[in-house]
Tab-separated table of C-alpha atoms in Angstrom:
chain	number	residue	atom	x	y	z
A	1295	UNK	CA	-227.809	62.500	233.748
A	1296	UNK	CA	-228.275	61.365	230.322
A	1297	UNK	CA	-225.714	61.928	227.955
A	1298	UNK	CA	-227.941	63.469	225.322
A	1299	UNK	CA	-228.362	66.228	227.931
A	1300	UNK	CA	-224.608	67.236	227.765
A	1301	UNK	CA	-224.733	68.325	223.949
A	1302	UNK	CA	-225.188	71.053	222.541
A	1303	UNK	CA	-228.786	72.165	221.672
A	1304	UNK	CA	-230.100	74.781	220.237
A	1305	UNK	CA	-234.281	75.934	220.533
A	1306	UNK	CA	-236.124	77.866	218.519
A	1307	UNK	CA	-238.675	81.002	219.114
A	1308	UNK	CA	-241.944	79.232	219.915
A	1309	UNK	CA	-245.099	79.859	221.746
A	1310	UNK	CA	-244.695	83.181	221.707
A	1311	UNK	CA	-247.585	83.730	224.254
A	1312	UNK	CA	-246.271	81.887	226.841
A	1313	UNK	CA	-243.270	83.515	226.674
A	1314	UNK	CA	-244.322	86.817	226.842
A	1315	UNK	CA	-246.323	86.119	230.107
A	1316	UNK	CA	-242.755	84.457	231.512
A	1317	UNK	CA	-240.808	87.784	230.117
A	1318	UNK	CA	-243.600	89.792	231.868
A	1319	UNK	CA	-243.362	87.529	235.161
A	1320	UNK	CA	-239.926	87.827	235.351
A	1321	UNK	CA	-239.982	91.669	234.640
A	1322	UNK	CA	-242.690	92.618	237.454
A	1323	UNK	CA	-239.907	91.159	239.734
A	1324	UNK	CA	-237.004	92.867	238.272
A	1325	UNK	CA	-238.945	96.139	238.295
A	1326	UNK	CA	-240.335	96.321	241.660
A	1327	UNK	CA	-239.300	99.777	243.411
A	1328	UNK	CA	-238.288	100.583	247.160
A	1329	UNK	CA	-237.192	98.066	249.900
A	1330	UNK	CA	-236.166	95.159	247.257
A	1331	UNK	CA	-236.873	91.803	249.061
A	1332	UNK	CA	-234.325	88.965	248.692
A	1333	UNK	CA	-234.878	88.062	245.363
A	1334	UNK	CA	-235.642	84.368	245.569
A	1335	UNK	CA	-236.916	81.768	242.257
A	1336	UNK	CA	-238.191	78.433	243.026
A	1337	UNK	CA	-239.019	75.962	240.105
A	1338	UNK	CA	-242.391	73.857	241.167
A	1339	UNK	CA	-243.632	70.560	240.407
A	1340	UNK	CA	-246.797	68.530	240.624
A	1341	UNK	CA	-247.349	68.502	243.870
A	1342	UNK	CA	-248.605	71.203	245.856
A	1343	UNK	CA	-245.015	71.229	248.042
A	1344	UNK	CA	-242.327	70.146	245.186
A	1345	UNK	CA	-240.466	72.773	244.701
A	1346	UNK	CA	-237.020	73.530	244.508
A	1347	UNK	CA	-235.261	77.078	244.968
A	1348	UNK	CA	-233.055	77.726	241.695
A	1349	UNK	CA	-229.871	79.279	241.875
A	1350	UNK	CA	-229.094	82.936	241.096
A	1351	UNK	CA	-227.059	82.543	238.301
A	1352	UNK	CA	-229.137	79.584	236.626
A	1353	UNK	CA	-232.047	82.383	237.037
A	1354	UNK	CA	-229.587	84.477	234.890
A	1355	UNK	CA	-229.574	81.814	232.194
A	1356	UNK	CA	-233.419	81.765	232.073
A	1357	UNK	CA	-233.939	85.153	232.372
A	1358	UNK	CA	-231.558	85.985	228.879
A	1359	UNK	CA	-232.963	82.599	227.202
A	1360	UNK	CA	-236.767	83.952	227.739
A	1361	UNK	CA	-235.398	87.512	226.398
A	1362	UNK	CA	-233.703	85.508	223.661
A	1363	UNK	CA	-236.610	83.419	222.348
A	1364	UNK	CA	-239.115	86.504	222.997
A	1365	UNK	CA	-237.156	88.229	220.546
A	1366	UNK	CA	-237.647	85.586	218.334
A	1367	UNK	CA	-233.592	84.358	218.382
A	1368	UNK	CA	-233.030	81.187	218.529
A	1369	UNK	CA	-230.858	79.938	221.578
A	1370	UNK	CA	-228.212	77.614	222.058
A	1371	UNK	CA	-226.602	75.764	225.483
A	1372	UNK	CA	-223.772	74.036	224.776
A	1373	UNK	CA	-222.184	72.596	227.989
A	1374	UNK	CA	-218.007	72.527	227.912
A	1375	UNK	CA	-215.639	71.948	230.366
A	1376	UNK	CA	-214.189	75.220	232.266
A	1377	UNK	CA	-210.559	75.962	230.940
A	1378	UNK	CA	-208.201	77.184	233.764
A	1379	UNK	CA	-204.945	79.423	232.889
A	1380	UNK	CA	-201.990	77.915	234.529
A	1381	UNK	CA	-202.277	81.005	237.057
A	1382	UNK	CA	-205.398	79.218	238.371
A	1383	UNK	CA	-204.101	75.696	237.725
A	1384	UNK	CA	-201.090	76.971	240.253
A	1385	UNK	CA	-203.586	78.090	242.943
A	1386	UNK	CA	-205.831	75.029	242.975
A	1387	UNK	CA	-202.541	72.862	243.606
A	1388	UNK	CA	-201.188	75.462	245.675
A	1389	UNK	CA	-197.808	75.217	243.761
A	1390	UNK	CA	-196.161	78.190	241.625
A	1391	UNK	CA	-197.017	79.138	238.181
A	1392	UNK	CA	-193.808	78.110	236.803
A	1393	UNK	CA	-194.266	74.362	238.213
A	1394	UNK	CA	-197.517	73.719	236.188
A	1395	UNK	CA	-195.747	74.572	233.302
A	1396	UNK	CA	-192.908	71.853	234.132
A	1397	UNK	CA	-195.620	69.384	234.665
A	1398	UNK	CA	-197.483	70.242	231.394
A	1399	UNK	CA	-193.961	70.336	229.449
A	1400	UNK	CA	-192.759	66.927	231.265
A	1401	UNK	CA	-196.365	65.437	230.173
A	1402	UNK	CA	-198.064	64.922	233.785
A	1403	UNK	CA	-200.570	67.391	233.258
A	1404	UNK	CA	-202.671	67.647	230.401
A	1405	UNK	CA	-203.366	70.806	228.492
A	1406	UNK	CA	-203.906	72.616	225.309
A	1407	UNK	CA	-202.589	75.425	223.243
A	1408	UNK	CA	-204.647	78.282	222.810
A	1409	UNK	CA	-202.845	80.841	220.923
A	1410	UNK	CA	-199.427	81.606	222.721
A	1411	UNK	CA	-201.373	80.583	226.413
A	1412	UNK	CA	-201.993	77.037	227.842
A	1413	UNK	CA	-205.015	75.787	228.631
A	1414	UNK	CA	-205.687	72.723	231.809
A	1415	UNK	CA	-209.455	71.384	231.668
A	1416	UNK	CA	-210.373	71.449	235.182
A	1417	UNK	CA	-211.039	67.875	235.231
A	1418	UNK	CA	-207.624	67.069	234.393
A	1419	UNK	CA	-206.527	69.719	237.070
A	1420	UNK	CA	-208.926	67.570	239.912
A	1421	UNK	CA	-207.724	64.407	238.303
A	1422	UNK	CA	-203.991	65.176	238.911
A	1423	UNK	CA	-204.435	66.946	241.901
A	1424	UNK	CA	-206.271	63.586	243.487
A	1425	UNK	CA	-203.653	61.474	241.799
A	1426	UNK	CA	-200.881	63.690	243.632
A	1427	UNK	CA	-202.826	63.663	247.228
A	1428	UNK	CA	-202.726	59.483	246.840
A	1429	UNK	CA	-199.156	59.351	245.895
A	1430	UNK	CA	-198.412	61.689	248.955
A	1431	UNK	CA	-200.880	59.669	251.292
A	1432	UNK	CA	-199.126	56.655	250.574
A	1433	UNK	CA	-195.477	58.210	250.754
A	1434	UNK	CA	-196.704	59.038	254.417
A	1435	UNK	CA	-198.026	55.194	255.060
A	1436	UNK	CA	-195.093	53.840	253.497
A	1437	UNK	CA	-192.019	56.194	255.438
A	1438	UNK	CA	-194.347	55.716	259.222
A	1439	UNK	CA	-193.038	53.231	261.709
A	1440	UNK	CA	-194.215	52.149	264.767
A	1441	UNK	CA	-192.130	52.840	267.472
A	1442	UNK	CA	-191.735	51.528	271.040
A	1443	UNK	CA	-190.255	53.682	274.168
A	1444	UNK	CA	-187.960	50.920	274.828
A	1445	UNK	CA	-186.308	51.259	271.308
A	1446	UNK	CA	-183.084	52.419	269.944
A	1447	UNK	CA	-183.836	56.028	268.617
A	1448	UNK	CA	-180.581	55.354	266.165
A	1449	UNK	CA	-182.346	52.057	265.088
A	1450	UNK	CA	-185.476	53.661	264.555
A	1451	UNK	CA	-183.631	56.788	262.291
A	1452	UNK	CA	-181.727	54.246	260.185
A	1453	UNK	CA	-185.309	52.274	259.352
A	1454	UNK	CA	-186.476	55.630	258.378
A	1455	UNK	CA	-183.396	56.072	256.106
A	1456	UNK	CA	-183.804	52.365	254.460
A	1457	UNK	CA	-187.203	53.798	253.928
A	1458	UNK	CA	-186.712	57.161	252.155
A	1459	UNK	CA	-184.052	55.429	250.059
A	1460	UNK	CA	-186.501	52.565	248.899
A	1461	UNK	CA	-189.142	55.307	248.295
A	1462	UNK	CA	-186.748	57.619	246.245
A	1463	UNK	CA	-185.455	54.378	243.653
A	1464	UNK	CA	-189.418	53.820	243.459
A	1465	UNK	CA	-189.392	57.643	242.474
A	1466	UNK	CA	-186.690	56.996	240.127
A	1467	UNK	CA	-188.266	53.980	238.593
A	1468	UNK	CA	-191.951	55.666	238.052
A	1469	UNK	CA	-190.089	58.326	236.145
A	1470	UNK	CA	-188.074	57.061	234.144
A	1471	UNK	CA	-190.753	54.782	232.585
């Protein structure tokens, strides 16, 4: 995807005609009485099978841009990145509310003020959840032993202690920088 095609742009009422017969298209569908069939929208190409089924909610988006122009408004898209409160932040990590807002305040989560509220894009959400998943993946690689029946269980629980230790100062150290 082009770049170019993640700005903003706004288009203005034209071919009128052609949009009417759309508006009227997309009316005879909405208007249809009785038994209502799934309502279904396919976008076609070239070729007599290239099609594609589009998505109720993108239909939405057509359906009040063809109203839009029709009227003779002009339109704008302007893509942005979802916001997330720190509610919804909380449940994507599956951590409390109150633990986002330490990791915003200590500065491992990104966010925003919007008025009195803060604000996590959702990319920094995925970013720091995947960053958080790796750390934990490796914590697991790193504290695992292998272990043989013939070995000392107390030998075995004091390599696992040597472990945890090394792992916490590593804690310490990535903290502190």
């Amino acid at each position: 995807m082009t770049a170019e095609l993640l700005e903003s742009q706004t288009y203005l009422p034209e071919e009128q005609e052609q949009m009417a017969t759309i508006a009227s298209f997309l009316d005879a569908h909405h208007s249809k009485t009785g038994e209502r069939p799934e309502r279904r929208y396919f976008l076609a190409g070239a070729e007599e099978h290239d099609q594609i089924e589009v998505p109720e909610a993108l239909h939405r988006v057509l359906v009040q841009a063809v109203a839009a122009l029709r009227a003779g408004r002009a339109i704008t898209i302007s893509p942005t990145m979802p916001k997330l409160t720190t509610q919804q932040v909380a449940d994507l990590l599956g951590v409390s509310r109150p633990t986002v807002v330490r990791l915003i305040d200590n500065g491992e989560l990104a966010s925003e003020r919007i008025g009195n509220r803060r604000k996590v894009l959702l990319k920094d959400a995925l970013t720091y959840r995947d960053a958080r998943r790796q750390r934990q993946y490796q914590a697991i690689a790193d504290t695992s032993v292998d272990v043989s029946e013939d070995e000392d269980a107390a030998v075995v629980n004091d390599r696992l202690k040597r472990i945890r230790k090394q792992r916490a100062e590593q804690r310490r150290r990535s903290a502190n920088l």
